[in-house]
Structure formats: structure tokens, C-alpha cells
């Protein structure tokens, strides 16, 4: 029994001495307040959602003078779009059928940056490139025909260059960020109106704007950190107009009523695209 107790005591003593040494050997060998200065590269992913604007609608240029805001009226003088609009995709030709809102999307990208530390304060710049899936913004208006008219735009990719200003506290860096952004955006038009003709016109697919947000970066090891951030993107969407012609519609069709029988230009009321992103990522620091 004495031998057993002695062996047990020796084992406990050995464990108590060896455990801190073993734990220390497994812990990363880095300062609790790391130096954030220097270059880094990283990857990130996020879930995204676009601004839902329930009050958005379609605007019309009836006399083709370039100014949108003309009413489209029937031969009797009534508003041809009196049923109203919704911020989404239609479930039918009338508003009572309901409208599906824009679904959440996803983002993935790469980044490269450089930070400079001054005491506890950190300043730097970061460049990013993102690809998107499901980042769309849709609006629908209804005519008395009845028919639905839907404009949809999607953000395909985005490049950004932003400044970062942060405060280092232990292994964490809390920061705010903001700068310019430029991306490619595609636009589509859908309608249940099979009588008129519809021709799309657009200058290009480039969208320009800004990004702003903030987050935290946490150092896991001397060269490895994880990030979590919120970022808002606001872009000036490319011009995308639809010329509505007569097609096979009768001569008293609201889009081609005299004196202008050429047709009517149609566009959406909101020219900006807003996107919210909630990101997680990882950086490798050199």
C-alpha cells in the first residue's frame, strides 16, 4: 500500500511539474500585445442583403425628352399604373397576388493590406476583390391591363480600396474602415405584357460608390489572425432604361398615345444600390 501511495504521489508530482512545461510548449510564442505593423494578405466570406425599398416605383418619360416623371395615362385620362408598386418580384399580374422580397446573398473575396502602428493606434490601407451570389435588388410596378413590369439588378463583383484606423488592445485590434468601391452590375427586365415591344438601353455595367464599416481583428499566432466585420456598400447603379413601343398593341395603348406614338421610356426611381455584409475572415501577416 505504501509503495502504491508513493508511486501515486510521485506521478502527481511529475504531472504537476511537467504539465506547465508541456502547455507552454504548445502555446504560441508571441507577445500578448503584438505589433500590427507590416503587410498582410487574407480571405473572407459573408452573408449579404440589399436595401429593401418598399416605396420604390417605376418612372416614365412619355415625351422622350430625357426627363423621367411623366404620367402614363389611358385614352380616358386615367393613371395606367394606379395599382402601385412593390419592392420585389411579382407573384402575379396584380398587387394582391403578393411580391417576393429580395433574398439574402453571399460574398467571397481576397484582400491585401499594410498597417502602421503608433503606440496603441494603428492606421493602414486595404485593397479587396469580391465575387457575389444572390446580391440583387428588384422593383415591380403594375398596370391596369393588368400586367407586371419588373426591374432587377445584380452585383457581380466589386473592387475596393479603403483606409483602416484602429486601436490595439492586447491581441485584438478594433477598427473603423472606409473608402471607394467599383464593381460590375448586370440589369434585367421582365414583364407579363406580351403586346408591347420592349427594348433595353444601358451605358455600361460599371457601378461606383463607397464602403464604410468596422470590425475587430484578433491575433491567433504571430502571423495568423481572424477577422469579423460589418461593411455597408453604396453604389451608383448604371443607367438602365426600357423603351416601350407599340408592338402588336392597339393604337390607343397608353405607351404610344398621340401626340407621341414612338413610345415611352421607363426606368426605376432609385438609382443607388445598397448592400449590407457581415463578414468573417482570416489574415496572414508577414
mmCIF file of C-alpha atoms in Angstrom:
data_model
loop_
_atom_site.group_PDB
_atom_site.id
_atom_site.type_symbol
_atom_site.label_atom_id
_atom_site.label_comp_id
_atom_site.label_asym_id
_atom_site.label_seq_id
_atom_site.Cartn_x
_atom_site.Cartn_y
_atom_site.Cartn_z
ATOM 1 C CA UNK A 1 0.000 0.000 0.000
ATOM 2 C CA UNK A 2 2.868 2.374 0.884
ATOM 3 C CA UNK A 3 4.523 1.631 -2.457
ATOM 4 C CA UNK A 4 1.266 2.336 -4.272
ATOM 5 C CA UNK A 5 0.761 5.635 -2.428
ATOM 6 C CA UNK A 6 4.363 6.634 -3.054
ATOM 7 C CA UNK A 7 4.036 5.839 -6.757
ATOM 8 C CA UNK A 8 0.807 7.811 -6.940
ATOM 9 C CA UNK A 9 2.353 10.797 -5.185
ATOM 10 C CA UNK A 10 5.366 10.684 -7.479
ATOM 11 C CA UNK A 11 3.134 10.554 -10.541
ATOM 12 C CA UNK A 12 1.093 13.520 -9.305
ATOM 13 C CA UNK A 13 4.256 15.487 -8.614
ATOM 14 C CA UNK A 14 5.660 14.663 -12.043
ATOM 15 C CA UNK A 15 2.397 15.680 -13.666
ATOM 16 C CA UNK A 16 2.263 18.976 -11.795
ATOM 17 C CA UNK A 17 5.798 19.800 -12.901
ATOM 18 C CA UNK A 18 5.502 18.584 -16.496
ATOM 19 C CA UNK A 19 2.035 19.964 -17.285
ATOM 20 C CA UNK A 20 3.022 23.680 -17.329
ATOM 21 C CA UNK A 21 6.084 22.877 -19.427
ATOM 22 C CA UNK A 22 4.007 20.851 -21.901
ATOM 23 C CA UNK A 23 1.303 23.523 -22.028
ATOM 24 C CA UNK A 24 3.943 26.178 -22.589
ATOM 25 C CA UNK A 25 5.428 24.164 -25.463
ATOM 26 C CA UNK A 26 2.037 24.046 -27.164
ATOM 27 C CA UNK A 27 1.258 27.728 -26.683
ATOM 28 C CA UNK A 28 2.272 30.138 -29.464
ATOM 29 C CA UNK A 29 5.472 32.012 -28.710
ATOM 30 C CA UNK A 30 4.319 35.587 -29.208
ATOM 31 C CA UNK A 31 3.853 38.775 -27.230
ATOM 32 C CA UNK A 32 0.417 39.407 -25.665
ATOM 33 C CA UNK A 33 0.442 42.830 -27.348
ATOM 34 C CA UNK A 34 1.590 42.073 -30.906
ATOM 35 C CA UNK A 35 2.985 44.587 -33.353
ATOM 36 C CA UNK A 36 0.438 45.130 -36.142
ATOM 37 C CA UNK A 37 2.857 46.926 -38.451
ATOM 38 C CA UNK A 38 3.552 45.359 -41.833
ATOM 39 C CA UNK A 39 1.870 43.757 -44.847
ATOM 40 C CA UNK A 40 -0.770 41.036 -44.840
ATOM 41 C CA UNK A 41 -2.980 39.021 -47.178
ATOM 42 C CA UNK A 42 -6.284 37.328 -46.396
ATOM 43 C CA UNK A 43 -9.545 35.763 -47.424
ATOM 44 C CA UNK A 44 -13.106 36.398 -46.254
ATOM 45 C CA UNK A 45 -16.711 35.399 -46.761
ATOM 46 C CA UNK A 46 -20.022 36.910 -45.754
ATOM 47 C CA UNK A 47 -23.764 36.800 -45.948
ATOM 48 C CA UNK A 48 -25.248 39.868 -47.661
ATOM 49 C CA UNK A 49 -28.598 41.567 -48.002
ATOM 50 C CA UNK A 50 -29.651 44.535 -50.101
ATOM 51 C CA UNK A 51 -31.624 47.598 -49.049
ATOM 52 C CA UNK A 52 -35.338 46.855 -49.259
ATOM 53 C CA UNK A 53 -37.193 49.929 -50.520
ATOM 54 C CA UNK A 54 -40.887 49.263 -50.348
ATOM 55 C CA UNK A 55 -41.622 52.788 -51.599
ATOM 56 C CA UNK A 56 -39.667 52.394 -54.860
ATOM 57 C CA UNK A 57 -41.572 52.570 -58.151
ATOM 58 C CA UNK A 58 -41.085 52.968 -61.909
ATOM 59 C CA UNK A 59 -40.712 56.352 -63.594
ATOM 60 C CA UNK A 60 -41.678 57.239 -67.166
ATOM 61 C CA UNK A 61 -40.504 59.634 -69.874
ATOM 62 C CA UNK A 62 -43.598 59.936 -72.031
ATOM 63 C CA UNK A 63 -42.351 62.647 -74.427
ATOM 64 C CA UNK A 64 -38.784 61.245 -74.675
ATOM 65 C CA UNK A 65 -37.114 64.475 -73.556
ATOM 66 C CA UNK A 66 -34.816 62.665 -71.099
ATOM 67 C CA UNK A 67 -36.774 63.727 -68.012
ATOM 68 C CA UNK A 68 -38.497 60.908 -66.160
ATOM 69 C CA UNK A 69 -41.618 61.817 -64.194
ATOM 70 C CA UNK A 70 -44.356 61.922 -66.846
ATOM 71 C CA UNK A 71 -47.630 60.129 -66.135
ATOM 72 C CA UNK A 72 -48.713 57.238 -68.355
ATOM 73 C CA UNK A 73 -52.441 57.592 -68.854
ATOM 74 C CA UNK A 74 -55.152 55.698 -70.685
ATOM 75 C CA UNK A 75 -57.171 57.166 -73.548
ATOM 76 C CA UNK A 76 -59.707 58.242 -70.916
ATOM 77 C CA UNK A 77 -57.074 60.101 -68.884
ATOM 78 C CA UNK A 78 -56.785 57.597 -66.016
ATOM 79 C CA UNK A 79 -53.469 56.611 -64.447
ATOM 80 C CA UNK A 80 -52.401 53.418 -66.241
ATOM 81 C CA UNK A 81 -50.200 52.449 -63.254
ATOM 82 C CA UNK A 82 -52.660 53.188 -60.463
ATOM 83 C CA UNK A 83 -52.392 49.660 -58.906
ATOM 84 C CA UNK A 84 -48.990 50.656 -57.490
ATOM 85 C CA UNK A 85 -45.592 49.025 -56.942
ATOM 86 C CA UNK A 86 -43.692 46.692 -54.654
ATOM 87 C CA UNK A 87 -40.049 46.164 -53.734
ATOM 88 C CA UNK A 88 -39.523 42.679 -55.103
ATOM 89 C CA UNK A 89 -40.571 40.105 -57.716
ATOM 90 C CA UNK A 90 -44.279 39.672 -58.538
ATOM 91 C CA UNK A 91 -46.288 36.538 -57.833
ATOM 92 C CA UNK A 92 -48.918 37.597 -60.361
ATOM 93 C CA UNK A 93 -50.192 40.443 -62.533
ATOM 94 C CA UNK A 94 -51.948 42.293 -59.714
ATOM 95 C CA UNK A 95 -50.607 43.571 -56.372
ATOM 96 C CA UNK A 96 -52.983 41.351 -54.382
ATOM 97 C CA UNK A 97 -51.035 38.309 -55.647
ATOM 98 C CA UNK A 98 -48.150 39.456 -53.480
ATOM 99 C CA UNK A 99 -44.471 40.138 -54.082
ATOM 100 C CA UNK A 100 -41.377 38.185 -53.068
ATOM 101 C CA UNK A 101 -38.702 40.321 -51.436
ATOM 102 C CA UNK A 102 -35.040 40.124 -52.369
ATOM 103 C CA UNK A 103 -33.352 37.078 -50.845
ATOM 104 C CA UNK A 104 -30.052 37.145 -48.938
ATOM 105 C CA UNK A 105 -26.862 36.532 -50.892
ATOM 106 C CA UNK A 106 -23.258 35.516 -50.286
ATOM 107 C CA UNK A 107 -19.840 37.066 -50.859
ATOM 108 C CA UNK A 108 -16.323 35.669 -51.077
ATOM 109 C CA UNK A 109 -13.083 37.520 -51.664
ATOM 110 C CA UNK A 110 -9.389 38.170 -51.158
ATOM 111 C CA UNK A 111 -7.572 41.120 -49.610
ATOM 112 C CA UNK A 112 -4.119 42.618 -49.229
ATOM 113 C CA UNK A 113 -3.146 45.425 -46.891
ATOM 114 C CA UNK A 114 -0.459 47.205 -44.894
ATOM 115 C CA UNK A 115 -0.679 48.587 -41.364
ATOM 116 C CA UNK A 116 1.454 51.032 -39.367
ATOM 117 C CA UNK A 117 1.326 51.052 -35.568
ATOM 118 C CA UNK A 118 1.951 54.109 -33.358
ATOM 119 C CA UNK A 119 1.656 53.084 -29.751
ATOM 120 C CA UNK A 120 -1.828 51.617 -29.389
ATOM 121 C CA UNK A 121 -3.100 53.255 -32.572
ATOM 122 C CA UNK A 122 -2.974 51.520 -35.956
ATOM 123 C CA UNK A 123 -3.529 53.070 -39.386
ATOM 124 C CA UNK A 124 -3.344 51.400 -42.774
ATOM 125 C CA UNK A 125 -4.908 50.648 -46.116
ATOM 126 C CA UNK A 126 -6.502 47.524 -47.580
ATOM 127 C CA UNK A 127 -7.431 46.517 -51.134
ATOM 128 C CA UNK A 128 -10.094 43.865 -51.754
ATOM 129 C CA UNK A 129 -11.774 41.966 -54.554
ATOM 130 C CA UNK A 130 -15.137 40.246 -54.023
ATOM 131 C CA UNK A 131 -17.409 37.980 -56.047
ATOM 132 C CA UNK A 132 -21.126 37.813 -55.234
ATOM 133 C CA UNK A 133 -24.013 35.396 -55.499
ATOM 134 C CA UNK A 134 -27.596 36.492 -54.936
ATOM 135 C CA UNK A 135 -26.830 40.195 -54.319
ATOM 136 C CA UNK A 136 -29.890 41.537 -56.128
ATOM 137 C CA UNK A 137 -32.302 44.462 -55.889
ATOM 138 C CA UNK A 138 -35.726 44.246 -57.557
ATOM 139 C CA UNK A 139 -38.764 46.509 -58.007
ATOM 140 C CA UNK A 140 -42.103 45.849 -59.728
ATOM 141 C CA UNK A 141 -44.903 48.155 -60.864
ATOM 142 C CA UNK A 142 -48.381 47.095 -62.028
ATOM 143 C CA UNK A 143 -50.559 48.469 -64.820
ATOM 144 C CA UNK A 144 -54.347 48.323 -65.056
ATOM 145 C CA UNK A 145 -54.125 45.939 -68.055
ATOM 146 C CA UNK A 146 -53.404 44.017 -65.724
ATOM 147 C CA UNK A 147 -49.670 43.375 -66.124
ATOM 148 C CA UNK A 148 -46.454 43.493 -64.105
ATOM 149 C CA UNK A 149 -43.178 45.226 -65.012
ATOM 150 C CA UNK A 150 -40.033 44.235 -63.103
ATOM 151 C CA UNK A 151 -36.538 45.745 -62.996
ATOM 152 C CA UNK A 152 -33.770 43.673 -61.428
ATOM 153 C CA UNK A 153 -30.102 44.480 -60.902
ATOM 154 C CA UNK A 154 -27.377 42.202 -59.543
ATOM 155 C CA UNK A 155 -23.918 42.953 -58.224
ATOM 156 C CA UNK A 156 -21.478 40.510 -59.837
ATOM 157 C CA UNK A 157 -18.095 41.615 -58.456
ATOM 158 C CA UNK A 158 -16.556 44.503 -56.567
ATOM 159 C CA UNK A 159 -13.100 46.007 -56.030
ATOM 160 C CA UNK A 160 -12.463 48.332 -53.101
ATOM 161 C CA UNK A 161 -9.641 50.403 -51.637
ATOM 162 C CA UNK A 162 -10.203 51.541 -48.049
ATOM 163 C CA UNK A 163 -8.379 53.154 -45.147
ATOM 164 C CA UNK A 164 -8.323 51.478 -41.712
ATOM 165 C CA UNK A 165 -7.963 53.250 -38.367
ATOM 166 C CA UNK A 166 -7.841 51.131 -35.232
ATOM 167 C CA UNK A 167 -6.946 50.741 -31.575
ATOM 168 C CA UNK A 168 -4.893 47.766 -30.388
ATOM 169 C CA UNK A 169 -5.838 46.206 -27.074
ATOM 170 C CA UNK A 170 -3.959 43.032 -26.164
ATOM 171 C CA UNK A 171 -4.239 40.566 -29.059
ATOM 172 C CA UNK A 172 -7.237 42.446 -30.525
ATOM 173 C CA UNK A 173 -7.418 45.331 -32.989
ATOM 174 C CA UNK A 174 -10.679 47.286 -33.073
ATOM 175 C CA UNK A 175 -11.016 49.357 -36.234
ATOM 176 C CA UNK A 176 -13.168 51.534 -38.478
ATOM 177 C CA UNK A 177 -12.786 51.445 -42.251
ATOM 178 C CA UNK A 178 -13.985 53.392 -45.270
ATOM 179 C CA UNK A 179 -13.108 54.137 -48.886
ATOM 180 C CA UNK A 180 -14.041 53.837 -52.539
ATOM 181 C CA UNK A 181 -15.561 50.883 -54.385
ATOM 182 C CA UNK A 182 -16.149 49.977 -58.029
ATOM 183 C CA UNK A 183 -17.929 46.922 -59.429
ATOM 184 C CA UNK A 184 -19.778 45.281 -62.288
ATOM 185 C CA UNK A 185 -23.556 45.176 -62.151
ATOM 186 C CA UNK A 186 -25.961 43.394 -64.506
ATOM 187 C CA UNK A 187 -29.547 44.542 -65.132
ATOM 188 C CA UNK A 188 -32.613 42.680 -66.380
ATOM 189 C CA UNK A 189 -36.217 43.498 -67.203
ATOM 190 C CA UNK A 190 -39.236 41.174 -67.029
ATOM 191 C CA UNK A 191 -42.874 41.777 -67.886
ATOM 192 C CA UNK A 192 -46.100 39.859 -68.321
ATOM 193 C CA UNK A 193 -47.160 42.331 -71.038
ATOM 194 C CA UNK A 194 -46.997 40.404 -74.308
ATOM 195 C CA UNK A 195 -48.490 43.114 -76.538
ATOM 196 C CA UNK A 196 -45.991 45.981 -76.462
ATOM 197 C CA UNK A 197 -42.362 45.787 -77.572
ATOM 198 C CA UNK A 198 -39.548 46.360 -75.045
ATOM 199 C CA UNK A 199 -36.001 47.435 -75.891
ATOM 200 C CA UNK A 200 -33.314 47.843 -73.224
ATOM 201 C CA UNK A 201 -30.712 50.623 -73.319
ATOM 202 C CA UNK A 202 -27.771 50.967 -70.930
ATOM 203 C CA UNK A 203 -24.480 52.866 -70.989
ATOM 204 C CA UNK A 204 -22.312 50.230 -69.283
ATOM 205 C CA UNK A 205 -22.280 47.821 -66.361
ATOM 206 C CA UNK A 206 -19.924 49.788 -64.093
ATOM 207 C CA UNK A 207 -21.113 50.893 -60.664
ATOM 208 C CA UNK A 208 -19.129 53.289 -58.452
ATOM 209 C CA UNK A 209 -19.528 54.300 -54.834
ATOM 210 C CA UNK A 210 -18.146 53.843 -51.337
ATOM 211 C CA UNK A 211 -17.833 51.392 -48.447
ATOM 212 C CA UNK A 212 -17.864 52.043 -44.694
ATOM 213 C CA UNK A 213 -17.927 49.878 -41.615
ATOM 214 C CA UNK A 214 -15.906 48.478 -38.762
ATOM 215 C CA UNK A 215 -14.777 45.310 -37.074
ATOM 216 C CA UNK A 216 -12.240 43.504 -34.938
ATOM 217 C CA UNK A 217 -9.123 41.528 -35.847
ATOM 218 C CA UNK A 218 -7.762 39.031 -33.313
ATOM 219 C CA UNK A 219 -4.231 37.631 -33.393
ATOM 220 C CA UNK A 220 -4.175 33.843 -33.026
ATOM 221 C CA UNK A 221 -0.450 33.407 -33.661
ATOM 222 C CA UNK A 222 2.469 35.645 -34.676
ATOM 223 C CA UNK A 223 1.434 35.503 -38.346
ATOM 224 C CA UNK A 224 -2.228 34.495 -38.214
ATOM 225 C CA UNK A 225 -5.347 36.464 -37.298
ATOM 226 C CA UNK A 226 -9.122 36.148 -37.647
ATOM 227 C CA UNK A 227 -11.483 38.995 -38.518
ATOM 228 C CA UNK A 228 -15.130 39.822 -38.060
ATOM 229 C CA UNK A 229 -16.650 42.971 -39.537
ATOM 230 C CA UNK A 230 -19.740 44.733 -40.795
ATOM 231 C CA UNK A 231 -19.470 46.616 -44.094
ATOM 232 C CA UNK A 232 -22.012 48.781 -45.926
ATOM 233 C CA UNK A 233 -21.624 49.366 -49.668
ATOM 234 C CA UNK A 234 -23.428 52.112 -51.573
ATOM 235 C CA UNK A 235 -23.102 52.230 -55.377
ATOM 236 C CA UNK A 236 -24.440 54.452 -58.133
ATOM 237 C CA UNK A 237 -26.087 51.869 -60.374
ATOM 238 C CA UNK A 238 -25.613 52.020 -64.170
ATOM 239 C CA UNK A 239 -28.401 53.635 -66.175
ATOM 240 C CA UNK A 240 -30.828 51.003 -67.393
ATOM 241 C CA UNK A 241 -33.871 52.154 -69.361
ATOM 242 C CA UNK A 242 -36.570 50.326 -71.288
ATOM 243 C CA UNK A 243 -38.109 51.799 -74.455
ATOM 244 C CA UNK A 244 -41.716 50.606 -74.699
ATOM 245 C CA UNK A 245 -43.017 50.550 -78.290
ATOM 246 C CA UNK A 246 -46.368 49.673 -79.775
ATOM 247 C CA UNK A 247 -45.619 46.074 -80.750
ATOM 248 C CA UNK A 248 -48.976 44.424 -81.503
ATOM 249 C CA UNK A 249 -50.901 46.648 -79.064
ATOM 250 C CA UNK A 250 -53.755 48.842 -80.346
ATOM 251 C CA UNK A 251 -53.102 52.461 -81.324
ATOM 252 C CA UNK A 252 -54.777 53.716 -78.138
ATOM 253 C CA UNK A 253 -52.288 51.839 -75.941
ATOM 254 C CA UNK A 254 -51.153 54.162 -73.088
ATOM 255 C CA UNK A 255 -47.466 53.842 -74.009
ATOM 256 C CA UNK A 256 -47.979 55.100 -77.581
ATOM 257 C CA UNK A 257 -50.868 57.541 -77.348
ATOM 258 C CA UNK A 258 -50.688 60.637 -79.563
ATOM 259 C CA UNK A 259 -49.014 63.041 -79.814
ATOM 260 C CA UNK A 260 -46.026 60.755 -79.139
ATOM 261 C CA UNK A 261 -46.634 57.485 -80.960
ATOM 262 C CA UNK A 262 -42.955 56.417 -80.828
ATOM 263 C CA UNK A 263 -43.241 55.009 -77.324
ATOM 264 C CA UNK A 264 -42.311 55.640 -73.717
ATOM 265 C CA UNK A 265 -39.044 55.271 -71.817
ATOM 266 C CA UNK A 266 -39.243 53.539 -68.442
ATOM 267 C CA UNK A 267 -36.742 53.239 -65.552
ATOM 268 C CA UNK A 268 -36.719 52.644 -61.804
ATOM 269 C CA UNK A 269 -36.946 55.516 -59.319
ATOM 270 C CA UNK A 270 -33.910 54.648 -57.191
ATOM 271 C CA UNK A 271 -30.514 54.940 -58.837
ATOM 272 C CA UNK A 272 -28.477 53.617 -55.899
ATOM 273 C CA UNK A 273 -27.668 50.069 -54.823
ATOM 274 C CA UNK A 274 -27.101 49.452 -51.110
ATOM 275 C CA UNK A 275 -25.615 46.258 -49.652
ATOM 276 C CA UNK A 276 -25.037 45.092 -46.063
ATOM 277 C CA UNK A 277 -22.324 42.467 -45.455
ATOM 278 C CA UNK A 278 -21.478 40.589 -42.256
ATOM 279 C CA UNK A 279 -18.016 39.104 -42.801
ATOM 280 C CA UNK A 280 -15.660 36.616 -41.212
ATOM 281 C CA UNK A 281 -12.126 36.146 -42.498
ATOM 282 C CA UNK A 282 -8.518 35.214 -41.856
ATOM 283 C CA UNK A 283 -5.298 37.143 -42.492
ATOM 284 C CA UNK A 284 -1.700 36.024 -42.801
ATOM 285 C CA UNK A 285 0.779 38.682 -41.658
ATOM 286 C CA UNK A 286 4.362 38.871 -42.884
#
